[in-house]
Amino acid sequence: MTKLNINLAKSRYMATSRGLLMVYVKLENITKSFGDVIAVDHANLNTKDGEFFTLLGPSGCGKTTALRIIAGFTKPDEGDVYFNDQRITDLPPHKRSTGMVFQTYALWPHMNVYENVAYGLKLRKLPKSEIDRRVEDSLRLVGLAGLEKRTPAELSGGQQQRVALARALVIEPQVLLLDEPLSNLDAKLRVQTRTEIRKLQKKLGITTIYVTHDQEEALAISDRIAVMNLGRIQQIGGPREIYEHPQNAFVADFIGVANFIHGRLDFIDEKQQIASIIARDGTPLMAWYDGEAKVGSEVLATVRPEAIEVQFTRKAIAGSNVISGKVRVSSYLGDRARYEIETTIVNGNILRVDTHNPAGKPIHKEGEGVFLIFSAEDLRIVRES
């Protein structure tokens, strides 16, 4: 696949579309229902100018509905949409200055590449010379120069995706909207294409809102992420914040893999943001404390599999938790070894552990007794919902 041409020093797009204009998108109390189903439930968010902002969540969580509300294809039951401080809730899609890339690409099968990309410009009744220049610039931008006369049927899936991207960019939108644009590509091409989209977006500096259900994709390309579930925004933050500091059990479990430990809050050191919890089997553990739970209350804590160290002997490390267990499943996966460790501190009695770069290290066998070590900072108290 030809890489995108992102040498844009002389790009008309940068010269005419961006210039001095700053654009951010704001949703205020957006709600949308379809019958008895609440698709978006009082959603509030603010993007930044030039930001790559992702709506992430499982199927049916409301992310595509929220994107269609921003585009103007769906009208909210409550709330307002703003571009900068201008309320655009009632504006039709063609007056919102957005470019949309759909999940299915929505290319006209009877039109060639040039005609598909030029379609929106012809509707705007621009002069043919202007249309030709813009189409040429957009196709060069996405690495498709020379393919103007091909039909969609003569293109690969990755090339069709880039035609759809060129068609969205050719109208020089203030905001670029992408609805799961990589879902029809194979895994290797998805990784390559998402990187190219990210580079292109940063070079153009265009405010972009991206919808995906793929957690790795969201972490790899986003400036910030809004995690959604059942129509509600669960948490907004940068990729590291979302992954390392999840605010509730859904976010922790949806982004990557999480182990959950139920317990009772026994002691709090608010200055150090550290708390002692008593697991359900009576084991004391030290955890990061967020200031919400009270002593004596039932709490839920989570620790990532890669944050747990597996040892043959018990090692006392200041500020760390050390518990015993037995290997029930041991899997060598090349770049990591994955274990399921039986222990009494968790419901279901299994902790998942990942040891990265296991080359030269012992691989623990099924049935072996081991000790698990993880820091208080890596065991984090979270809300259950």
mmCIF file of C-alpha atoms in Angstrom:
data_model
loop_
_atom_site.group_PDB
_atom_site.id
_atom_site.type_symbol
_atom_site.label_atom_id
_atom_site.label_comp_id
_atom_site.label_asym_id
_atom_site.label_seq_id
_atom_site.Cartn_x
_atom_site.Cartn_y
_atom_site.Cartn_z
ATOM 1 C CA MET A 1 0.000 0.000 0.000
ATOM 2 C CA THR A 2 1.365 3.410 -0.994
ATOM 3 C CA LYS A 3 1.952 5.593 2.025
ATOM 4 C CA LEU A 4 0.137 8.869 2.311
ATOM 5 C CA ASN A 5 1.936 11.868 0.917
ATOM 6 C CA ILE A 6 2.186 14.141 3.923
ATOM 7 C CA ASN A 7 4.695 16.616 2.529
ATOM 8 C CA LEU A 8 2.176 19.424 2.680
ATOM 9 C CA ALA A 9 4.278 22.573 2.736
ATOM 10 C CA LYS A 10 2.545 23.829 -0.425
ATOM 11 C CA SER A 11 -0.841 22.237 0.215
ATOM 12 C CA ARG A 12 -3.812 24.389 -0.815
ATOM 13 C CA TYR A 13 -5.751 22.754 1.970
ATOM 14 C CA MET A 14 -3.474 24.156 4.651
ATOM 15 C CA ALA A 15 -3.331 27.535 2.954
ATOM 16 C CA THR A 16 -7.071 28.007 2.478
ATOM 17 C CA SER A 17 -8.914 25.851 4.978
ATOM 18 C CA ARG A 18 -6.963 26.227 8.186
ATOM 19 C CA GLY A 19 -5.181 29.551 8.151
ATOM 20 C CA LEU A 20 -6.138 31.512 11.265
ATOM 21 C CA LEU A 21 -9.409 29.705 12.015
ATOM 22 C CA MET A 22 -9.614 27.803 15.296
ATOM 23 C CA VAL A 23 -12.389 25.242 15.629
ATOM 24 C CA TYR A 24 -13.559 23.272 18.633
ATOM 25 C CA VAL A 25 -16.707 21.222 19.113
ATOM 26 C CA LYS A 26 -18.903 21.335 22.197
ATOM 27 C CA LEU A 27 -21.816 19.091 23.175
ATOM 28 C CA GLU A 28 -24.085 20.333 25.951
ATOM 29 C CA ASN A 29 -26.474 17.879 27.609
ATOM 30 C CA ILE A 30 -27.095 15.931 24.375
ATOM 31 C CA THR A 31 -29.831 13.294 24.679
ATOM 32 C CA LYS A 32 -31.299 11.103 21.948
ATOM 33 C CA SER A 33 -33.774 8.217 22.208
ATOM 34 C CA PHE A 34 -35.120 5.788 19.644
ATOM 35 C CA GLY A 35 -38.377 4.514 21.087
ATOM 36 C CA ASP A 36 -37.614 3.138 24.538
ATOM 37 C CA VAL A 37 -33.873 2.992 23.875
ATOM 38 C CA ILE A 38 -31.771 5.912 25.104
ATOM 39 C CA ALA A 39 -28.911 6.066 22.595
ATOM 40 C CA VAL A 40 -27.172 9.152 24.051
ATOM 41 C CA ASP A 41 -27.859 10.138 27.640
ATOM 42 C CA HIS A 42 -27.029 13.731 28.658
ATOM 43 C CA ALA A 43 -23.609 13.792 26.980
ATOM 44 C CA ASN A 44 -21.254 16.713 27.570
ATOM 45 C CA LEU A 45 -17.839 17.152 25.973
ATOM 46 C CA ASN A 46 -15.472 19.783 24.576
ATOM 47 C CA THR A 47 -12.844 19.105 21.954
ATOM 48 C CA LYS A 48 -9.857 21.373 21.413
ATOM 49 C CA ASP A 49 -8.831 23.054 18.186
ATOM 50 C CA GLY A 50 -6.853 20.637 16.020
ATOM 51 C CA GLU A 51 -7.443 17.762 18.424
ATOM 52 C CA PHE A 52 -7.849 14.107 17.480
ATOM 53 C CA PHE A 53 -10.767 13.196 19.746
ATOM 54 C CA THR A 54 -12.142 9.642 19.862
ATOM 55 C CA LEU A 55 -15.528 8.306 20.932
ATOM 56 C CA LEU A 56 -14.819 4.772 22.166
ATOM 57 C CA GLY A 57 -17.162 2.081 23.375
ATOM 58 C CA PRO A 58 -18.860 -1.234 22.629
ATOM 59 C CA SER A 59 -21.511 -1.704 19.954
ATOM 60 C CA GLY A 60 -24.734 0.085 20.858
ATOM 61 C CA CYS A 61 -23.126 2.493 23.334
ATOM 62 C CA GLY A 62 -24.245 5.608 21.416
ATOM 63 C CA LYS A 63 -20.957 6.736 19.854
ATOM 64 C CA THR A 64 -22.154 6.702 16.235
ATOM 65 C CA THR A 65 -25.405 8.459 17.201
ATOM 66 C CA ALA A 66 -23.356 11.181 18.910
ATOM 67 C CA LEU A 67 -21.222 11.556 15.768
ATOM 68 C CA ARG A 68 -24.306 11.791 13.539
ATOM 69 C CA ILE A 69 -25.708 14.486 15.840
ATOM 70 C CA ILE A 70 -22.479 16.475 15.386
ATOM 71 C CA ALA A 71 -22.735 15.994 11.612
ATOM 72 C CA GLY A 72 -26.391 17.056 11.560
ATOM 73 C CA PHE A 73 -27.779 13.768 10.235
ATOM 74 C CA THR A 74 -29.595 13.103 13.540
ATOM 75 C CA LYS A 75 -31.388 15.737 15.600
ATOM 76 C CA PRO A 76 -31.049 15.478 19.401
ATOM 77 C CA ASP A 77 -34.119 15.342 21.636
ATOM 78 C CA GLU A 78 -32.373 17.613 24.128
ATOM 79 C CA GLY A 79 -29.191 19.649 24.277
ATOM 80 C CA ASP A 80 -27.113 21.671 21.850
ATOM 81 C CA VAL A 81 -24.138 21.353 19.525
ATOM 82 C CA TYR A 82 -21.624 24.189 19.155
ATOM 83 C CA PHE A 83 -18.728 24.860 16.823
ATOM 84 C CA ASN A 84 -16.715 27.353 18.825
ATOM 85 C CA ASP A 85 -19.424 29.535 20.403
ATOM 86 C CA GLN A 86 -21.838 29.207 17.496
ATOM 87 C CA ARG A 87 -24.884 27.048 18.177
ATOM 88 C CA ILE A 88 -25.404 24.799 15.151
ATOM 89 C CA THR A 89 -28.016 22.385 16.547
ATOM 90 C CA ASP A 90 -30.595 23.334 13.932
ATOM 91 C CA LEU A 91 -28.244 23.775 10.965
ATOM 92 C CA PRO A 92 -28.574 21.180 8.166
ATOM 93 C CA PRO A 93 -25.508 19.000 7.475
ATOM 94 C CA HIS A 94 -24.381 20.872 4.357
ATOM 95 C CA LYS A 95 -24.082 24.131 6.326
ATOM 96 C CA ARG A 96 -21.934 22.730 9.161
ATOM 97 C CA SER A 97 -18.581 22.579 7.352
ATOM 98 C CA THR A 98 -17.945 18.974 8.332
ATOM 99 C CA GLY A 99 -16.392 16.196 6.278
ATOM 100 C CA MET A 100 -17.703 12.705 7.031
ATOM 101 C CA VAL A 101 -16.060 9.334 6.387
ATOM 102 C CA PHE A 102 -18.579 6.525 6.808
ATOM 103 C CA GLN A 103 -17.942 2.971 7.963
ATOM 104 C CA THR A 104 -19.015 1.603 4.559
ATOM 105 C CA TYR A 105 -17.173 4.428 2.688
ATOM 106 C CA ALA A 106 -20.445 5.117 0.740
ATOM 107 C CA LEU A 107 -18.680 5.475 -2.616
ATOM 108 C CA TRP A 108 -20.786 5.691 -5.776
ATOM 109 C CA PRO A 109 -20.056 2.409 -7.617
ATOM 110 C CA HIS A 110 -20.881 3.865 -11.061
ATOM 111 C CA MET A 111 -18.493 6.815 -10.603
ATOM 112 C CA ASN A 112 -14.737 6.742 -10.904
ATOM 113 C CA VAL A 113 -12.358 8.059 -8.247
ATOM 114 C CA TYR A 114 -12.299 11.583 -9.654
ATOM 115 C CA GLU A 115 -16.110 11.760 -9.825
ATOM 116 C CA ASN A 116 -16.542 10.425 -6.281
ATOM 117 C CA VAL A 117 -14.126 12.962 -4.826
ATOM 118 C CA ALA A 118 -15.512 15.830 -6.924
ATOM 119 C CA TYR A 119 -19.158 15.091 -6.094
ATOM 120 C CA GLY A 120 -19.482 17.488 -3.142
ATOM 121 C CA LEU A 121 -17.733 20.278 -5.033
ATOM 122 C CA LYS A 122 -20.076 19.916 -7.999
ATOM 123 C CA LEU A 123 -23.063 20.233 -5.651
ATOM 124 C CA ARG A 124 -21.532 23.507 -4.492
ATOM 125 C CA LYS A 125 -21.359 24.609 -8.160
ATOM 126 C CA LEU A 126 -17.660 25.482 -8.086
ATOM 127 C CA PRO A 127 -15.885 26.226 -11.386
ATOM 128 C CA LYS A 128 -14.436 23.167 -13.123
ATOM 129 C CA SER A 129 -10.900 24.508 -12.841
ATOM 130 C CA GLU A 130 -11.325 24.871 -9.067
ATOM 131 C CA ILE A 131 -12.794 21.371 -8.803
ATOM 132 C CA ASP A 132 -9.885 19.915 -10.784
ATOM 133 C CA ARG A 133 -7.307 21.617 -8.561
ATOM 134 C CA ARG A 134 -8.972 20.521 -5.341
ATOM 135 C CA VAL A 135 -9.464 16.914 -6.455
ATOM 136 C CA GLU A 136 -5.842 16.718 -7.585
ATOM 137 C CA ASP A 137 -4.632 18.119 -4.258
ATOM 138 C CA SER A 138 -6.815 15.765 -2.204
ATOM 139 C CA LEU A 139 -5.824 12.642 -4.123
ATOM 140 C CA ARG A 140 -2.157 13.550 -3.852
ATOM 141 C CA LEU A 141 -2.697 14.142 -0.146
ATOM 142 C CA VAL A 142 -3.932 10.581 0.418
ATOM 143 C CA GLY A 143 -1.502 8.904 -1.980
ATOM 144 C CA LEU A 144 -3.941 8.158 -4.819
ATOM 145 C CA ALA A 145 -2.633 10.438 -7.579
ATOM 146 C CA GLY A 146 -2.908 8.652 -10.918
ATOM 147 C CA LEU A 147 -5.923 6.550 -9.967
ATOM 148 C CA GLU A 148 -8.545 9.127 -10.938
ATOM 149 C CA LYS A 149 -10.171 6.960 -13.628
ATOM 150 C CA ARG A 150 -10.535 3.770 -11.609
ATOM 151 C CA THR A 151 -13.905 2.714 -10.230
ATOM 152 C CA PRO A 152 -14.362 1.578 -6.596
ATOM 153 C CA ALA A 153 -14.562 -2.046 -7.799
ATOM 154 C CA GLU A 154 -11.019 -1.713 -9.159
ATOM 155 C CA LEU A 155 -9.593 -0.559 -5.814
ATOM 156 C CA SER A 156 -8.490 -2.428 -2.717
ATOM 157 C CA GLY A 157 -10.292 -1.867 0.573
ATOM 158 C CA GLY A 158 -7.504 0.414 1.765
ATOM 159 C CA GLN A 159 -7.664 2.469 -1.419
ATOM 160 C CA GLN A 160 -11.454 2.810 -1.142
ATOM 161 C CA GLN A 161 -11.013 4.061 2.406
ATOM 162 C CA ARG A 162 -8.586 6.722 1.178
ATOM 163 C CA VAL A 163 -10.974 7.810 -1.588
ATOM 164 C CA ALA A 164 -13.603 8.352 1.114
ATOM 165 C CA LEU A 165 -11.060 10.359 3.130
ATOM 166 C CA ALA A 166 -10.127 12.466 0.088
ATOM 167 C CA ARG A 167 -13.816 13.145 -0.601
ATOM 168 C CA ALA A 168 -14.245 14.379 2.982
ATOM 169 C CA LEU A 169 -11.149 16.599 2.829
ATOM 170 C CA VAL A 170 -11.753 18.089 -0.629
ATOM 171 C CA ILE A 171 -14.553 20.335 0.647
ATOM 172 C CA GLU A 172 -12.049 21.827 3.129
ATOM 173 C CA PRO A 173 -14.132 21.142 6.266
ATOM 174 C CA GLN A 174 -13.573 22.767 9.620
ATOM 175 C CA VAL A 175 -14.239 19.445 11.379
ATOM 176 C CA LEU A 176 -13.444 15.927 10.129
ATOM 177 C CA LEU A 177 -15.741 13.107 11.335
ATOM 178 C CA LEU A 178 -14.826 9.428 10.942
ATOM 179 C CA ASP A 179 -17.210 6.585 11.813
ATOM 180 C CA GLU A 180 -15.245 3.337 12.270
ATOM 181 C CA PRO A 181 -13.398 3.973 8.976
ATOM 182 C CA LEU A 182 -11.032 1.004 9.360
ATOM 183 C CA SER A 183 -13.513 -1.699 10.345
ATOM 184 C CA ASN A 184 -13.555 -3.260 6.863
ATOM 185 C CA LEU A 185 -9.764 -3.628 6.627
ATOM 186 C CA ASP A 186 -7.673 -6.596 7.723
ATOM 187 C CA ALA A 187 -5.707 -6.332 10.962
ATOM 188 C CA LYS A 188 -2.313 -5.445 9.439
ATOM 189 C CA LEU A 189 -3.772 -2.835 7.100
ATOM 190 C CA ARG A 190 -5.775 -1.321 9.969
ATOM 191 C CA VAL A 191 -2.581 -0.664 11.919
ATOM 192 C CA GLN A 192 -0.815 0.855 8.902
ATOM 193 C CA THR A 193 -3.770 3.003 7.853
ATOM 194 C CA ARG A 194 -4.545 4.339 11.317
ATOM 195 C CA THR A 195 -0.945 5.557 11.576
ATOM 196 C CA GLU A 196 -1.240 7.321 8.238
ATOM 197 C CA ILE A 197 -4.538 8.952 9.220
ATOM 198 C CA ARG A 198 -2.967 10.192 12.444
ATOM 199 C CA LYS A 199 0.036 11.680 10.603
ATOM 200 C CA LEU A 200 -2.206 13.331 8.050
ATOM 201 C CA GLN A 201 -4.528 14.787 10.683
ATOM 202 C CA LYS A 202 -1.646 16.246 12.653
ATOM 203 C CA LYS A 203 -0.067 17.748 9.547
ATOM 204 C CA LEU A 204 -3.348 19.365 8.529
ATOM 205 C CA GLY A 205 -4.196 20.414 12.078
ATOM 206 C CA ILE A 206 -7.883 19.747 11.463
ATOM 207 C CA THR A 207 -10.175 19.102 14.432
ATOM 208 C CA THR A 208 -11.146 15.431 14.138
ATOM 209 C CA ILE A 209 -13.726 13.272 15.921
ATOM 210 C CA TYR A 210 -13.235 9.552 15.421
ATOM 211 C CA VAL A 211 -15.537 6.672 16.367
ATOM 212 C CA THR A 212 -14.235 3.177 17.107
ATOM 213 C CA HIS A 213 -14.874 0.145 19.305
ATOM 214 C CA ASP A 214 -11.203 -0.876 19.081
ATOM 215 C CA GLN A 215 -9.406 0.018 22.317
ATOM 216 C CA GLU A 216 -5.895 -0.356 20.902
ATOM 217 C CA GLU A 217 -6.788 1.819 17.936
ATOM 218 C CA ALA A 218 -8.125 4.540 20.220
ATOM 219 C CA LEU A 219 -5.058 4.464 22.462
ATOM 220 C CA ALA A 220 -2.684 4.598 19.485
ATOM 221 C CA ILE A 221 -4.082 7.594 17.597
ATOM 222 C CA SER A 222 -6.043 9.808 19.998
ATOM 223 C CA ASP A 223 -5.127 12.995 21.809
ATOM 224 C CA ARG A 224 -8.099 12.381 24.098
ATOM 225 C CA ILE A 225 -10.764 9.692 24.398
ATOM 226 C CA ALA A 226 -14.370 9.697 25.614
ATOM 227 C CA VAL A 227 -15.300 6.196 26.782
ATOM 228 C CA MET A 228 -19.031 5.541 26.361
ATOM 229 C CA ASN A 229 -21.381 2.855 27.664
ATOM 230 C CA LEU A 230 -25.168 2.644 27.487
ATOM 231 C CA GLY A 231 -25.354 6.168 26.071
ATOM 232 C CA ARG A 232 -23.355 7.789 28.856
ATOM 233 C CA ILE A 233 -19.836 9.169 28.773
ATOM 234 C CA GLN A 234 -17.945 7.250 31.464
ATOM 235 C CA GLN A 235 -14.630 9.111 31.349
ATOM 236 C CA ILE A 236 -12.758 11.616 29.185
ATOM 237 C CA GLY A 237 -8.979 11.799 29.175
ATOM 238 C CA GLY A 238 -5.731 11.158 27.342
ATOM 239 C CA PRO A 239 -4.780 7.574 26.458
ATOM 240 C CA ARG A 240 -2.448 7.138 29.443
ATOM 241 C CA GLU A 241 -4.937 8.686 31.848
ATOM 242 C CA ILE A 242 -7.743 6.425 30.611
ATOM 243 C CA TYR A 243 -5.596 3.289 30.817
ATOM 244 C CA GLU A 244 -3.589 3.978 33.971
ATOM 245 C CA HIS A 245 -6.225 5.883 35.951
ATOM 246 C CA PRO A 246 -9.660 4.432 35.079
ATOM 247 C CA GLN A 247 -12.448 6.071 37.047
ATOM 248 C CA ASN A 248 -14.754 3.072 37.230
ATOM 249 C CA ALA A 249 -14.916 -0.674 36.683
ATOM 250 C CA PHE A 250 -16.329 -0.397 33.156
ATOM 251 C CA VAL A 251 -13.468 1.771 31.904
ATOM 252 C CA ALA A 252 -10.863 -0.442 33.595
ATOM 253 C CA ASP A 253 -12.369 -3.602 32.101
ATOM 254 C CA PHE A 254 -13.091 -2.209 28.620
ATOM 255 C CA ILE A 255 -9.662 -0.636 28.098
ATOM 256 C CA GLY A 256 -7.246 -3.542 28.102
ATOM 257 C CA VAL A 257 -7.428 -6.314 30.704
ATOM 258 C CA ALA A 258 -8.103 -5.773 34.412
ATOM 259 C CA ASN A 259 -8.078 -7.875 37.560
ATOM 260 C CA PHE A 260 -10.671 -6.886 40.173
ATOM 261 C CA ILE A 261 -10.333 -7.318 43.927
ATOM 262 C CA HIS A 262 -13.236 -6.688 46.326
ATOM 263 C CA GLY A 263 -12.461 -5.634 49.852
ATOM 264 C CA ARG A 264 -13.178 -3.374 52.808
ATOM 265 C CA LEU A 265 -11.444 -0.025 53.280
ATOM 266 C CA ASP A 266 -9.473 -0.289 56.530
ATOM 267 C CA PHE A 267 -7.188 2.745 56.702
ATOM 268 C CA ILE A 268 -6.482 5.901 54.691
ATOM 269 C CA ASP A 269 -3.326 7.986 54.395
ATOM 270 C CA GLU A 270 -4.816 10.959 52.537
ATOM 271 C CA LYS A 271 -1.492 12.793 52.324
ATOM 272 C CA GLN A 272 0.139 9.901 50.455
ATOM 273 C CA GLN A 273 -3.113 8.927 48.662
ATOM 274 C CA ILE A 274 -2.630 5.388 49.929
ATOM 275 C CA ALA A 275 -5.207 3.180 51.624
ATOM 276 C CA SER A 276 -5.242 -0.236 53.232
ATOM 277 C CA ILE A 277 -7.981 -2.613 52.140
ATOM 278 C CA ILE A 278 -8.826 -6.046 53.510
ATOM 279 C CA ALA A 279 -9.545 -8.530 50.736
ATOM 280 C CA ARG A 280 -12.462 -10.940 51.154
ATOM 281 C CA ASP A 281 -10.120 -13.705 52.319
ATOM 282 C CA GLY A 282 -8.680 -11.391 55.011
ATOM 283 C CA THR A 283 -5.460 -10.468 53.167
ATOM 284 C CA PRO A 284 -4.365 -6.858 53.782
ATOM 285 C CA LEU A 285 -3.409 -4.919 50.654
ATOM 286 C CA MET A 286 -2.162 -1.399 50.006
ATOM 287 C CA ALA A 287 -3.855 0.529 47.206
ATOM 288 C CA TRP A 288 -3.944 3.972 45.573
ATOM 289 C CA TYR A 289 -6.767 6.035 47.084
ATOM 290 C CA ASP A 290 -8.825 8.613 45.146
ATOM 291 C CA GLY A 291 -10.404 10.376 48.135
ATOM 292 C CA GLU A 292 -14.007 9.222 47.637
ATOM 293 C CA ALA A 293 -14.465 5.988 49.610
ATOM 294 C CA LYS A 294 -14.804 6.005 53.425
ATOM 295 C CA VAL A 295 -13.197 3.774 56.051
ATOM 296 C CA GLY A 296 -15.335 0.690 56.629
ATOM 297 C CA SER A 297 -16.995 0.807 53.218
ATOM 298 C CA GLU A 298 -16.856 -1.952 50.626
ATOM 299 C CA VAL A 299 -14.546 -1.016 47.732
ATOM 300 C CA LEU A 300 -13.410 -2.369 44.405
ATOM 301 C CA ALA A 301 -9.747 -2.230 43.348
ATOM 302 C CA THR A 302 -8.125 -3.127 40.040
ATOM 303 C CA VAL A 303 -4.606 -4.085 38.940
ATOM 304 C CA ARG A 304 -3.380 -4.619 35.366
ATOM 305 C CA PRO A 305 -1.856 -8.008 34.426
ATOM 306 C CA GLU A 306 1.430 -6.421 33.302
ATOM 307 C CA ALA A 307 1.819 -4.631 36.653
ATOM 308 C CA ILE A 308 2.184 -7.936 38.517
ATOM 309 C CA GLU A 309 5.590 -9.575 38.915
ATOM 310 C CA VAL A 310 5.807 -13.369 39.296
ATOM 311 C CA GLN A 311 8.561 -14.784 41.553
ATOM 312 C CA PHE A 312 9.518 -18.210 42.883
ATOM 313 C CA THR A 313 10.425 -16.808 46.313
ATOM 314 C CA ARG A 314 8.765 -14.229 48.515
ATOM 315 C CA LYS A 315 10.449 -10.821 48.158
ATOM 316 C CA ALA A 316 9.596 -8.089 50.640
ATOM 317 C CA ILE A 317 9.543 -4.784 48.755
ATOM 318 C CA ALA A 318 8.608 -1.598 50.597
ATOM 319 C CA GLY A 319 5.239 -0.271 49.486
ATOM 320 C CA SER A 320 4.348 -3.400 47.547
ATOM 321 C CA ASN A 321 1.831 -6.173 47.985
ATOM 322 C CA VAL A 322 3.072 -9.780 48.070
ATOM 323 C CA ILE A 323 0.612 -12.677 47.837
ATOM 324 C CA SER A 324 0.974 -16.382 47.155
ATOM 325 C CA GLY A 325 -0.655 -18.384 44.385
ATOM 326 C CA LYS A 326 -0.438 -21.369 42.072
ATOM 327 C CA VAL A 327 -0.060 -21.351 38.284
ATOM 328 C CA ARG A 328 -3.144 -22.868 36.662
ATOM 329 C CA VAL A 329 -2.543 -21.808 33.039
ATOM 330 C CA SER A 330 0.815 -20.916 31.451
ATOM 331 C CA SER A 331 0.967 -19.649 27.867
ATOM 332 C CA TYR A 332 4.074 -18.555 25.948
ATOM 333 C CA LEU A 333 3.063 -15.936 23.332
ATOM 334 C CA GLY A 334 6.462 -14.815 22.067
ATOM 335 C CA ASP A 335 6.540 -11.204 23.230
ATOM 336 C CA ARG A 336 4.997 -12.154 26.571
ATOM 337 C CA ALA A 337 4.136 -15.018 28.868
ATOM 338 C CA ARG A 338 0.533 -15.064 30.072
ATOM 339 C CA TYR A 339 -0.526 -16.765 33.277
ATOM 340 C CA GLU A 340 -3.692 -17.493 35.181
ATOM 341 C CA ILE A 341 -2.755 -17.651 38.864
ATOM 342 C CA GLU A 342 -5.020 -19.229 41.455
ATOM 343 C CA THR A 343 -5.237 -17.134 44.604
ATOM 344 C CA THR A 344 -7.821 -16.586 47.319
ATOM 345 C CA ILE A 345 -7.877 -12.767 47.238
ATOM 346 C CA VAL A 346 -10.207 -12.446 44.224
ATOM 347 C CA ASN A 347 -13.634 -13.695 43.253
ATOM 348 C CA GLY A 348 -13.235 -16.638 40.922
ATOM 349 C CA ASN A 349 -9.818 -17.209 42.513
ATOM 350 C CA ILE A 350 -7.883 -16.300 39.334
ATOM 351 C CA LEU A 351 -5.516 -13.370 38.712
ATOM 352 C CA ARG A 352 -4.316 -12.796 35.148
ATOM 353 C CA VAL A 353 -0.635 -11.911 34.812
ATOM 354 C CA ASP A 354 1.444 -10.867 31.770
ATOM 355 C CA THR A 355 5.236 -10.988 31.799
ATOM 356 C CA HIS A 356 6.596 -9.063 28.812
ATOM 357 C CA ASN A 357 9.800 -9.881 26.927
ATOM 358 C CA PRO A 358 10.225 -13.309 28.558
ATOM 359 C CA ALA A 359 13.336 -14.197 26.523
ATOM 360 C CA GLY A 360 16.005 -15.597 28.829
ATOM 361 C CA LYS A 361 13.623 -15.723 31.768
ATOM 362 C CA PRO A 362 12.089 -18.863 33.295
ATOM 363 C CA ILE A 363 8.569 -19.693 32.139
ATOM 364 C CA HIS A 364 6.518 -20.783 35.123
ATOM 365 C CA LYS A 365 4.862 -24.153 34.679
ATOM 366 C CA GLU A 366 1.313 -25.143 35.490
ATOM 367 C CA GLY A 367 1.041 -26.355 39.080
ATOM 368 C CA GLU A 368 4.001 -24.320 40.365
ATOM 369 C CA GLY A 369 3.635 -22.288 43.517
ATOM 370 C CA VAL A 370 4.583 -18.631 43.014
ATOM 371 C CA PHE A 371 4.509 -15.248 44.696
ATOM 372 C CA LEU A 372 2.862 -12.221 43.072
ATOM 373 C CA ILE A 373 4.227 -8.725 43.707
ATOM 374 C CA PHE A 374 2.556 -5.450 42.729
ATOM 375 C CA SER A 375 2.871 -1.911 44.041
ATOM 376 C CA ALA A 376 0.254 0.081 45.920
ATOM 377 C CA GLU A 377 0.221 2.588 43.062
ATOM 378 C CA ASP A 378 -0.724 -0.167 40.596
ATOM 379 C CA LEU A 379 -3.638 -1.409 42.721
ATOM 380 C CA ARG A 380 -6.214 1.352 42.276
ATOM 381 C CA ILE A 381 -9.564 1.813 44.000
ATOM 382 C CA VAL A 382 -12.278 2.532 41.417
ATOM 383 C CA ARG A 383 -16.015 3.138 41.417
ATOM 384 C CA GLU A 384 -18.135 0.126 40.488
ATOM 385 C CA SER A 385 -20.193 2.209 38.050
#
